[in-house]
PDB file of C-alpha atoms and ligand atoms in Angstrom:
ATOM      1  CA  MET S   1     132.579 158.382 101.937  1.00 80.00           C
ATOM      2  CA  GLU S   2     132.451 160.958  99.614  1.00 82.00           C
ATOM      3  CA  GLY S   3     133.980 164.653  99.692  1.00 94.00           C
ATOM      4  CA  THR S   4     137.602 163.309  99.861  1.00 98.00           C
ATOM      5  CA  VAL S   5     140.083 165.471  99.309  1.00 98.00           C
ATOM      6  CA  ASP S   6     143.318 164.281  97.978  1.00 98.00           C
ATOM      7  CA  SER S   7     146.303 166.416  99.248  1.00 98.00           C
ATOM      8  CA  HIS S   8     149.666 165.903  96.890  1.00 98.00           C
ATOM      9  CA  THR S   9     148.773 165.406  92.987  1.00 98.00           C
ATOM     10  CA  HIS S  10     150.860 166.724  90.377  1.00 98.00           C
ATOM     11  CA  VAL S  11     147.463 167.802  88.266  1.00 97.00           C
ATOM     12  CA  SER S  12     149.544 169.171  85.387  1.00 97.00           C
ATOM     13  CA  LEU S  13     150.364 165.372  84.035  1.00 97.00           C
ATOM     14  CA  LEU S  14     146.485 164.168  85.287  1.00 96.00           C
ATOM     15  CA  PRO S  15     144.884 163.645  82.540  1.00 95.00           C
ATOM     16  CA  PHE S  16     140.942 164.917  81.667  1.00 97.00           C
ATOM     17  CA  GLU S  17     139.972 161.300  82.739  1.00 97.00           C
ATOM     18  CA  GLY S  18     141.902 161.219  85.464  1.00 96.00           C
ATOM     19  CA  LEU S  19     140.041 163.908  87.039  1.00 97.00           C
ATOM     20  CA  GLU S  20     136.414 162.605  85.758  1.00 98.00           C
ATOM     21  CA  SER S  21     137.335 159.466  87.896  1.00 98.00           C
ATOM     22  CA  MET S  22     138.320 161.056  90.999  1.00 98.00           C
ATOM     23  CA  ALA S  23     134.997 162.718  90.782  1.00 98.00           C
ATOM     24  CA  LEU S  24     133.048 160.179  90.440  1.00 97.00           C
ATOM     25  CA  ALA S  25     134.917 158.562  93.357  1.00 97.00           C
ATOM     26  CA  GLY S  26     133.751 161.424  95.521  1.00 97.00           C
ATOM     27  CA  VAL S  27     137.139 163.185  95.696  1.00 98.00           C
ATOM     28  CA  ARG S  28     135.968 167.196  95.479  1.00 98.00           C
ATOM     29  CA  LYS S  29     139.189 168.591  96.927  1.00 98.00           C
ATOM     30  CA  ILE S  30     142.674 168.439  95.481  1.00 98.00           C
ATOM     31  CA  ILE S  31     145.995 170.130  96.206  1.00 98.00           C
ATOM     32  CA  GLY S  32     147.866 170.228  92.910  1.00 98.00           C
ATOM     33  CA  CYS S  33     151.723 170.381  93.733  1.00 98.00           C
ATOM     34  CA  SER S  34     154.404 171.777  90.833  1.00 98.00           C
ATOM     35  CA  ILE S  35     156.880 169.579  89.495  1.00 98.00           C
ATOM     36  CA  PHE S  36     158.546 169.928  86.115  1.00 98.00           C
ATOM     37  CA  PHE S  37     160.847 166.932  85.986  1.00 97.00           C
ATOM     38  CA  GLY S  38     164.349 168.439  84.576  1.00 97.00           C
ATOM     39  CA  ALA S  39     163.532 171.837  84.650  1.00 98.00           C
ATOM     40  CA  LYS S  40     166.300 173.930  83.686  1.00 98.00           C
ATOM     41  CA  HIS S  41     165.144 177.424  83.165  1.00 98.00           C
ATOM     42  CA  ALA S  42     163.054 179.459  85.341  1.00 98.00           C
ATOM     43  CA  GLU S  43     160.693 180.251  83.018  1.00 98.00           C
ATOM     44  CA  THR S  44     159.952 176.713  82.467  1.00 98.00           C
ATOM     45  CA  LEU S  45     158.291 176.553  85.810  1.00 98.00           C
ATOM     46  CA  PHE S  46     156.611 180.325  85.536  1.00 98.00           C
ATOM     47  CA  ASP S  47     155.498 178.313  82.350  1.00 98.00           C
ATOM     48  CA  HIS S  48     154.352 175.294  84.392  1.00 98.00           C
ATOM     49  CA  PHE S  49     152.784 177.401  86.948  1.00 98.00           C
ATOM     50  CA  GLN S  50     150.738 179.503  84.462  1.00 98.00           C
ATOM     51  CA  GLN S  51     149.417 175.893  82.926  1.00 98.00           C
ATOM     52  CA  MET S  52     148.049 174.428  86.403  1.00 98.00           C
ATOM     53  CA  LEU S  53     146.535 178.178  87.055  1.00 98.00           C
ATOM     54  CA  THR S  54     144.605 177.749  83.721  1.00 98.00           C
ATOM     55  CA  LEU S  55     144.049 174.616  81.914  1.00 98.00           C
ATOM     56  CA  SER S  56     144.332 172.673  85.274  1.00 98.00           C
ATOM     57  CA  MET S  57     141.507 175.050  87.343  1.00 98.00           C
ATOM     58  CA  SER S  58     139.692 174.700  84.560  1.00 98.00           C
ATOM     59  CA  ASN S  59     139.592 171.047  83.959  1.00 98.00           C
ATOM     60  CA  ALA S  60     139.039 170.375  87.812  1.00 98.00           C
ATOM     61  CA  ALA S  61     136.121 172.987  87.791  1.00 98.00           C
ATOM     62  CA  LYS S  62     134.502 171.302  84.912  1.00 98.00           C
ATOM     63  CA  ASN S  63     134.435 167.713  86.727  1.00 98.00           C
ATOM     64  CA  GLY S  64     133.053 169.252  89.825  1.00 98.00           C
ATOM     65  CA  ILE S  65     136.477 169.517  91.552  1.00 98.00           C
ATOM     66  CA  LYS S  66     137.910 172.784  93.894  1.00 98.00           C
ATOM     67  CA  LEU S  67     141.696 172.563  93.005  1.00 98.00           C
ATOM     68  CA  PHE S  68     143.740 174.364  94.827  1.00 98.00           C
ATOM     69  CA  LEU S  69     147.901 174.913  94.373  1.00 98.00           C
ATOM     70  CA  ALA S  70     151.153 174.890  95.857  1.00 98.00           C
ATOM     71  CA  VAL S  71     153.667 176.066  93.605  1.00 98.00           C
ATOM     72  CA  GLY S  72     157.578 175.626  93.966  1.00 98.00           C
ATOM     73  CA  ILE S  73     160.691 174.323  93.159  1.00 98.00           C
ATOM     74  CA  HIS S  74     160.544 170.358  93.097  1.00 98.00           C
ATOM     75  CA  PRO S  75     164.149 168.910  93.502  1.00 98.00           C
ATOM     76  CA  MET S  76     164.326 166.643  90.669  1.00 97.00           C
ATOM     77  CA  GLY S  77     163.550 169.921  88.271  1.00 98.00           C
ATOM     78  CA  THR S  78     165.910 172.975  89.923  1.00 98.00           C
ATOM     79  CA  PRO S  79     166.313 175.649  86.988  1.00 98.00           C
ATOM     80  CA  GLU S  80     169.911 176.806  86.912  1.00 98.00           C
ATOM     81  CA  ASP S  81     168.837 180.264  87.707  1.00 98.00           C
ATOM     82  CA  TRP S  82     166.635 179.351  90.590  1.00 98.00           C
ATOM     83  CA  PRO S  83     166.968 182.164  92.470  1.00 98.00           C
ATOM     84  CA  ARG S  84     165.157 184.304  90.171  1.00 98.00           C
ATOM     85  CA  VAL S  85     162.122 181.259  90.933  1.00 98.00           C
ATOM     86  CA  VAL S  86     162.498 181.732  94.561  1.00 98.00           C
ATOM     87  CA  ASP S  87     162.051 185.572  93.930  1.00 98.00           C
ATOM     88  CA  ALA S  88     158.452 185.479  92.222  1.00 98.00           C
ATOM     89  CA  LEU S  89     157.061 183.096  94.711  1.00 98.00           C
ATOM     90  CA  PRO S  90     155.441 185.909  96.815  1.00 98.00           C
ATOM     91  CA  SER S  91     153.630 187.133  93.675  1.00 98.00           C
ATOM     92  CA  TYR S  92     151.694 183.736  93.068  1.00 98.00           C
ATOM     93  CA  LEU S  93     150.239 184.048  96.671  1.00 98.00           C
ATOM     94  CA  LYS S  94     148.179 186.527  95.483  1.00 97.00           C
ATOM     95  CA  MET S  95     146.306 184.637  92.380  1.00 97.00           C
ATOM     96  CA  SER S  96     143.637 183.057  93.187  1.00 96.00           C
ATOM     97  CA  GLY S  97     143.401 179.215  94.580  1.00 97.00           C
ATOM     98  CA  VAL S  98     146.997 178.998  95.539  1.00 98.00           C
ATOM     99  CA  ILE S  99     147.628 178.172  99.065  1.00 98.00           C
ATOM    100  CA  GLY S 100     151.118 177.481  99.590  1.00 98.00           C
ATOM    101  CA  PHE S 101     154.572 175.997  98.343  1.00 98.00           C
ATOM    102  CA  GLY S 102     155.427 172.707  97.169  1.00 97.00           C
ATOM    103  CA  GLU S 103     156.064 170.327  96.099  1.00 98.00           C
ATOM    104  CA  ILE S 104     159.790 171.384  98.273  1.00 98.00           C
ATOM    105  CA  GLY S 105     162.285 169.332  99.881  1.00 98.00           C
ATOM    106  CA  LEU S 106     165.199 167.141  99.365  1.00 98.00           C
ATOM    107  CA  HIS S 107     165.979 164.356  97.156  1.00 98.00           C
ATOM    108  CA  GLU S 108     169.468 163.467  96.968  1.00 97.00           C
ATOM    109  CA  GLY S 109     170.342 165.804 100.047  1.00 97.00           C
ATOM    110  CA  ASN S 110     173.290 167.956  98.330  1.00 98.00           C
ATOM    111  CA  LYS S 111     174.235 171.402  99.415  1.00 98.00           C
ATOM    112  CA  ARG S 112     172.471 172.988  96.399  1.00 98.00           C
ATOM    113  CA  GLU S 113     169.102 171.002  97.098  1.00 98.00           C
ATOM    114  CA  GLN S 114     169.530 172.550 101.019  1.00 98.00           C
ATOM    115  CA  GLU S 115     170.055 176.142  99.962  1.00 98.00           C
ATOM    116  CA  VAL S 116     167.197 175.819  97.391  1.00 98.00           C
ATOM    117  CA  LEU S 117     164.989 174.472 100.300  1.00 98.00           C
ATOM    118  CA  ARG S 118     166.263 176.835 102.665  1.00 98.00           C
ATOM    119  CA  GLU S 119     165.020 180.114 100.802  1.00 98.00           C
ATOM    120  CA  GLN S 120     161.789 178.555  99.856  1.00 98.00           C
ATOM    121  CA  LEU S 121     161.301 177.838 103.399  1.00 98.00           C
ATOM    122  CA  LYS S 122     162.149 181.297 104.418  1.00 98.00           C
ATOM    123  CA  VAL S 123     159.595 182.866 101.430  1.00 98.00           C
ATOM    124  CA  ALA S 124     157.097 180.269 103.418  1.00 98.00           C
ATOM    125  CA  ARG S 125     157.968 181.448 107.033  1.00 98.00           C
ATOM    126  CA  GLU S 126     157.638 185.574 106.013  1.00 98.00           C
ATOM    127  CA  TYR S 127     154.360 185.075 104.253  1.00 98.00           C
ATOM    128  CA  GLY S 128     153.183 182.406 106.922  1.00 98.00           C
ATOM    129  CA  VAL S 129     151.714 179.844 104.576  1.00 98.00           C
ATOM    130  CA  PRO S 130     151.832 176.128 104.206  1.00 98.00           C
ATOM    131  CA  VAL S 131     154.566 173.888 102.731  1.00 98.00           C
ATOM    132  CA  ILE S 132     154.642 170.302 101.513  1.00 98.00           C
ATOM    133  CA  ILE S 133     157.867 168.658 101.554  1.00 98.00           C
ATOM    134  CA  HIS S 134     159.246 165.455  99.584  1.00 98.00           C
ATOM    135  CA  THR S 135     161.091 162.765 101.338  1.00 98.00           C
ATOM    136  CA  PRO S 136     162.805 159.890  98.709  1.00 97.00           C
ATOM    137  CA  PRO S 137     163.342 157.287  98.443  1.00 95.00           C
ATOM    138  CA  GLN S 138     166.900 156.796  99.599  1.00 96.00           C
ATOM    139  CA  GLN S 139     167.990 157.572 102.927  1.00 97.00           C
ATOM    140  CA  ARG S 140     164.938 158.725 104.205  1.00 98.00           C
ATOM    141  CA  VAL S 141     165.724 158.807 107.930  1.00 98.00           C
ATOM    142  CA  GLU S 142     169.108 161.068 107.133  1.00 98.00           C
ATOM    143  CA  ILE S 143     167.173 163.040 104.468  1.00 98.00           C
ATOM    144  CA  THR S 144     164.190 164.048 106.842  1.00 98.00           C
ATOM    145  CA  GLU S 145     166.346 164.835 109.824  1.00 98.00           C
ATOM    146  CA  LYS S 146     168.265 167.299 107.791  1.00 98.00           C
ATOM    147  CA  THR S 147     165.070 168.068 106.623  1.00 98.00           C
ATOM    148  CA  ILE S 148     163.833 169.077 109.721  1.00 98.00           C
ATOM    149  CA  GLU S 149     166.943 170.410 110.444  1.00 98.00           C
ATOM    150  CA  ILE S 150     167.127 173.169 108.010  1.00 98.00           C
ATOM    151  CA  ALA S 151     163.397 174.041 108.674  1.00 98.00           C
ATOM    152  CA  ALA S 152     163.998 174.607 112.529  1.00 98.00           C
ATOM    153  CA  ALA S 153     166.700 176.351 111.667  1.00 98.00           C
ATOM    154  CA  VAL S 154     164.758 179.642 109.146  1.00 98.00           C
ATOM    155  CA  GLY S 155     161.902 179.074 112.007  1.00 98.00           C
ATOM    156  CA  MET S 156     159.181 177.346 109.887  1.00 98.00           C
ATOM    157  CA  GLU S 157     156.289 176.407 112.449  1.00 97.00           C
ATOM    158  CA  PRO S 158     156.255 172.940 111.967  1.00 98.00           C
ATOM    159  CA  GLY S 159     152.519 173.041 111.892  1.00 98.00           C
ATOM    160  CA  LYS S 160     152.686 174.822 108.400  1.00 98.00           C
ATOM    161  CA  MET S 161     154.686 171.957 107.159  1.00 98.00           C
ATOM    162  CA  ILE S 162     153.445 168.423 105.209  1.00 98.00           C
ATOM    163  CA  ILE S 163     156.786 166.033 105.211  1.00 98.00           C
ATOM    164  CA  ASP S 164     154.847 163.433 102.382  1.00 98.00           C
ATOM    165  CA  HIS S 165     155.268 160.446 101.611  1.00 97.00           C
ATOM    166  CA  ALA S 166     155.405 159.514 105.285  1.00 98.00           C
ATOM    167  CA  ASN S 167     156.042 155.686 106.651  1.00 98.00           C
ATOM    168  CA  LEU S 168     157.204 153.255 109.296  1.00 98.00           C
ATOM    169  CA  ASP S 169     160.282 154.540 108.984  1.00 98.00           C
ATOM    170  CA  ILE S 170     160.322 158.623 109.681  1.00 98.00           C
ATOM    171  CA  VAL S 171     156.420 159.014 110.501  1.00 98.00           C
ATOM    172  CA  ASP S 172     157.456 159.508 114.439  1.00 98.00           C
ATOM    173  CA  LEU S 173     160.402 162.055 113.023  1.00 98.00           C
ATOM    174  CA  ILE S 174     157.378 163.777 111.695  1.00 98.00           C
ATOM    175  CA  GLU S 175     155.414 164.041 114.394  1.00 98.00           C
ATOM    176  CA  ASP S 176     157.960 164.818 117.164  1.00 98.00           C
ATOM    177  CA  PHE S 177     158.889 167.617 114.965  1.00 98.00           C
ATOM    178  CA  GLY S 178     155.112 168.608 115.029  1.00 98.00           C
ATOM    179  CA  ALA S 179     154.812 168.264 111.753  1.00 98.00           C
ATOM    180  CA  ILE S 180     152.104 166.789 109.564  1.00 98.00           C
ATOM    181  CA  PRO S 181     152.227 163.340 107.808  1.00 98.00           C
ATOM    182  CA  GLY S 182     151.622 163.130 104.386  1.00 98.00           C
ATOM    183  CA  LEU S 183     150.182 159.863 103.160  1.00 98.00           C
ATOM    184  CA  THR S 184     150.750 158.983  99.607  1.00 98.00           C
ATOM    185  CA  ILE S 185     149.786 155.604  98.977  1.00 97.00           C
ATOM    186  CA  ARG S 186     151.076 153.364  96.501  1.00 93.00           C
ATOM    187  CA  GLN S 187     152.401 149.807  95.812  1.00 89.00           C
ATOM    188  CA  GLU S 188     156.284 150.418  96.329  1.00 87.00           C
ATOM    189  CA  GLY S 189     155.321 152.249  99.570  1.00 93.00           C
ATOM    190  CA  LEU S 190     152.821 153.542 102.241  1.00 97.00           C
ATOM    191  CA  THR S 191     150.246 150.269 101.381  1.00 97.00           C
ATOM    192  CA  PRO S 192     146.583 150.276 102.531  1.00 98.00           C
ATOM    193  CA  HIS S 193     146.977 147.605 104.206  1.00 98.00           C
ATOM    194  CA  LEU S 194     150.439 148.629 106.233  1.00 98.00           C
ATOM    195  CA  LEU S 195     148.007 152.124 106.636  1.00 98.00           C
ATOM    196  CA  LEU S 196     145.237 149.925 107.882  1.00 98.00           C
ATOM    197  CA  ASN S 197     147.482 147.782 110.276  1.00 98.00           C
ATOM    198  CA  HIS S 198     149.405 151.044 111.951  1.00 98.00           C
ATOM    199  CA  LEU S 199     146.453 153.606 111.729  1.00 97.00           C
ATOM    200  CA  GLU S 200     146.502 155.419 115.247  1.00 96.00           C
ATOM    201  CA  ARG S 201     150.475 156.350 113.981  1.00 97.00           C
ATOM    202  CA  PHE S 202     149.083 157.678 111.319  1.00 98.00           C
ATOM    203  CA  GLN S 203     145.373 159.426 112.048  1.00 98.00           C
ATOM    204  CA  ARG S 204     147.431 162.903 112.403  1.00 98.00           C
ATOM    205  CA  GLY S 205     148.322 162.149 108.862  1.00 98.00           C
ATOM    206  CA  VAL S 206     146.471 163.483 105.391  1.00 98.00           C
ATOM    207  CA  LEU S 207     145.711 160.701 102.131  1.00 98.00           C
ATOM    208  CA  ASN S 208     146.977 161.507  98.661  1.00 98.00           C
ATOM    209  CA  SER S 209     147.869 159.933  95.498  1.00 98.00           C
ATOM    210  CA  ASP S 210     150.614 161.890  94.794  1.00 97.00           C
ATOM    211  CA  TYR S 211     150.033 160.999  91.031  1.00 97.00           C
ATOM    212  CA  SER S 212     152.524 161.455  88.167  1.00 94.00           C
ATOM    213  CA  ASN S 213     154.333 160.094  85.890  1.00 88.00           C
ATOM    214  CA  LEU S 214     157.609 159.314  87.562  1.00 88.00           C
ATOM    215  CA  LYS S 215     156.694 155.934  88.546  1.00 86.00           C
ATOM    216  CA  PRO S 216     153.555 153.688  88.704  1.00 86.00           C
ATOM    217  CA  ASN S 217     150.355 155.289  90.412  1.00 90.00           C
ATOM    218  CA  ASP S 218     146.798 155.725  91.004  1.00 94.00           C
ATOM    219  CA  PRO S 219     144.887 158.596  90.586  1.00 96.00           C
ATOM    220  CA  LEU S 220     141.997 156.652  92.503  1.00 97.00           C
ATOM    221  CA  SER S 221     144.638 155.693  95.155  1.00 97.00           C
ATOM    222  CA  VAL S 222     142.749 157.798  97.996  1.00 98.00           C
ATOM    223  CA  PRO S 223     138.997 156.696  97.679  1.00 98.00           C
ATOM    224  CA  LYS S 224     140.314 152.737  97.144  1.00 98.00           C
ATOM    225  CA  THR S 225     142.295 153.464 100.628  1.00 98.00           C
ATOM    226  CA  VAL S 226     138.856 154.611 101.902  1.00 98.00           C
ATOM    227  CA  ARG S 227     136.661 151.611 100.697  1.00 98.00           C
ATOM    228  CA  TYR S 228     139.189 149.210 101.801  1.00 98.00           C
ATOM    229  CA  LEU S 229     139.104 150.956 105.299  1.00 98.00           C
ATOM    230  CA  GLU S 230     136.026 150.827 105.535  1.00 98.00           C
ATOM    231  CA  LEU S 231     135.672 147.244 104.315  1.00 98.00           C
ATOM    232  CA  ASN S 232     138.255 146.096 107.294  1.00 98.00           C
ATOM    233  CA  GLY S 233     136.542 147.874 109.960  1.00 97.00           C
ATOM    234  CA  ALA S 234     138.711 151.246 110.364  1.00 98.00           C
ATOM    235  CA  PRO S 235     136.983 153.640 112.769  1.00 98.00           C
ATOM    236  CA  PRO S 236     134.524 156.155 110.181  1.00 98.00           C
ATOM    237  CA  GLU S 237     135.805 159.205 112.588  1.00 97.00           C
ATOM    238  CA  ILE S 238     139.377 158.390 111.741  1.00 98.00           C
ATOM    239  CA  ILE S 239     139.325 157.526 107.922  1.00 98.00           C
ATOM    240  CA  ALA S 240     137.239 161.095 107.562  1.00 98.00           C
ATOM    241  CA  ARG S 241     140.157 162.717 109.095  1.00 98.00           C
ATOM    242  CA  ILE S 242     142.784 161.339 107.110  1.00 98.00           C
ATOM    243  CA  ALA S 243     140.857 161.379 103.773  1.00 98.00           C
ATOM    244  CA  ARG S 244     139.646 164.628 104.626  1.00 98.00           C
ATOM    245  CA  TYR S 245     139.038 166.857 107.493  1.00 98.00           C
ATOM    246  CA  ASN S 246     142.930 167.392 108.782  1.00 98.00           C
ATOM    247  CA  ALA S 247     143.976 168.066 105.165  1.00 98.00           C
ATOM    248  CA  GLU S 248     140.876 171.071 105.271  1.00 98.00           C
ATOM    249  CA  GLU S 249     142.074 172.029 108.495  1.00 98.00           C
ATOM    250  CA  PHE S 250     146.062 172.502 107.116  1.00 98.00           C
ATOM    251  CA  PHE S 251     145.096 174.037 104.470  1.00 98.00           C
ATOM    252  CA  GLY S 252     142.278 176.231 105.851  1.00 97.00           C
ATOM    253  CA  ILE S 253     140.165 175.334 102.706  1.00 97.00           C
TER     254      ILE S 253
HETATM  255 ZN1   ZN N 301     154.819 164.539  94.990  1.00 66.27          ZN
END
């Protein structure tokens, strides 16, 4: 199918050729999420956001891709002076192309991470914007439960949350809460094969590559997954929803 959406990509780590390949494979819209591994200072994140707003926006446009941005503090790069970033978040919402906050969430699940997540969710609730939430490779059920507990406590609307890297272990938790499952396709997580075998359970979800340099990744995982599902007889309306319409509705893009 044409016109797919990659709902979670770390565009600052994506080479120009990656964007070009995605465009050639039919990706038309990308949500670019923030991450600066090991960030120590608020300024590091401000520069990171600025790079996405300028260079990444321009590179996407040159490839005929519409880029939308989510800014925020990723738990793998929380500056020591992180409250300064939280204070600045509303100012980014005024900028063209910024649609919400992400990638935010818990990685180890410690008290500091919980506080950083809570404060960012408070801003998201106040401004009524969507968020893209990380889930880690370890202690997935406990950490997803903790994430949901924090979101509920600040009064975050579940329908404004994508809880990402969903798999069979947490998809029911996400659905029961009323959030949208983010479907990151990669070898060591949700594979196209697994998705096909449990498509009904994932049909409210949004496909993405979560492209970054943190682990092996494939910027073409969304179009490749669509092709795999099509070749294996998955219902076209479900493919269209997870590869395009669910994300377009969620983000209003
Ligand atoms: Zn990510």
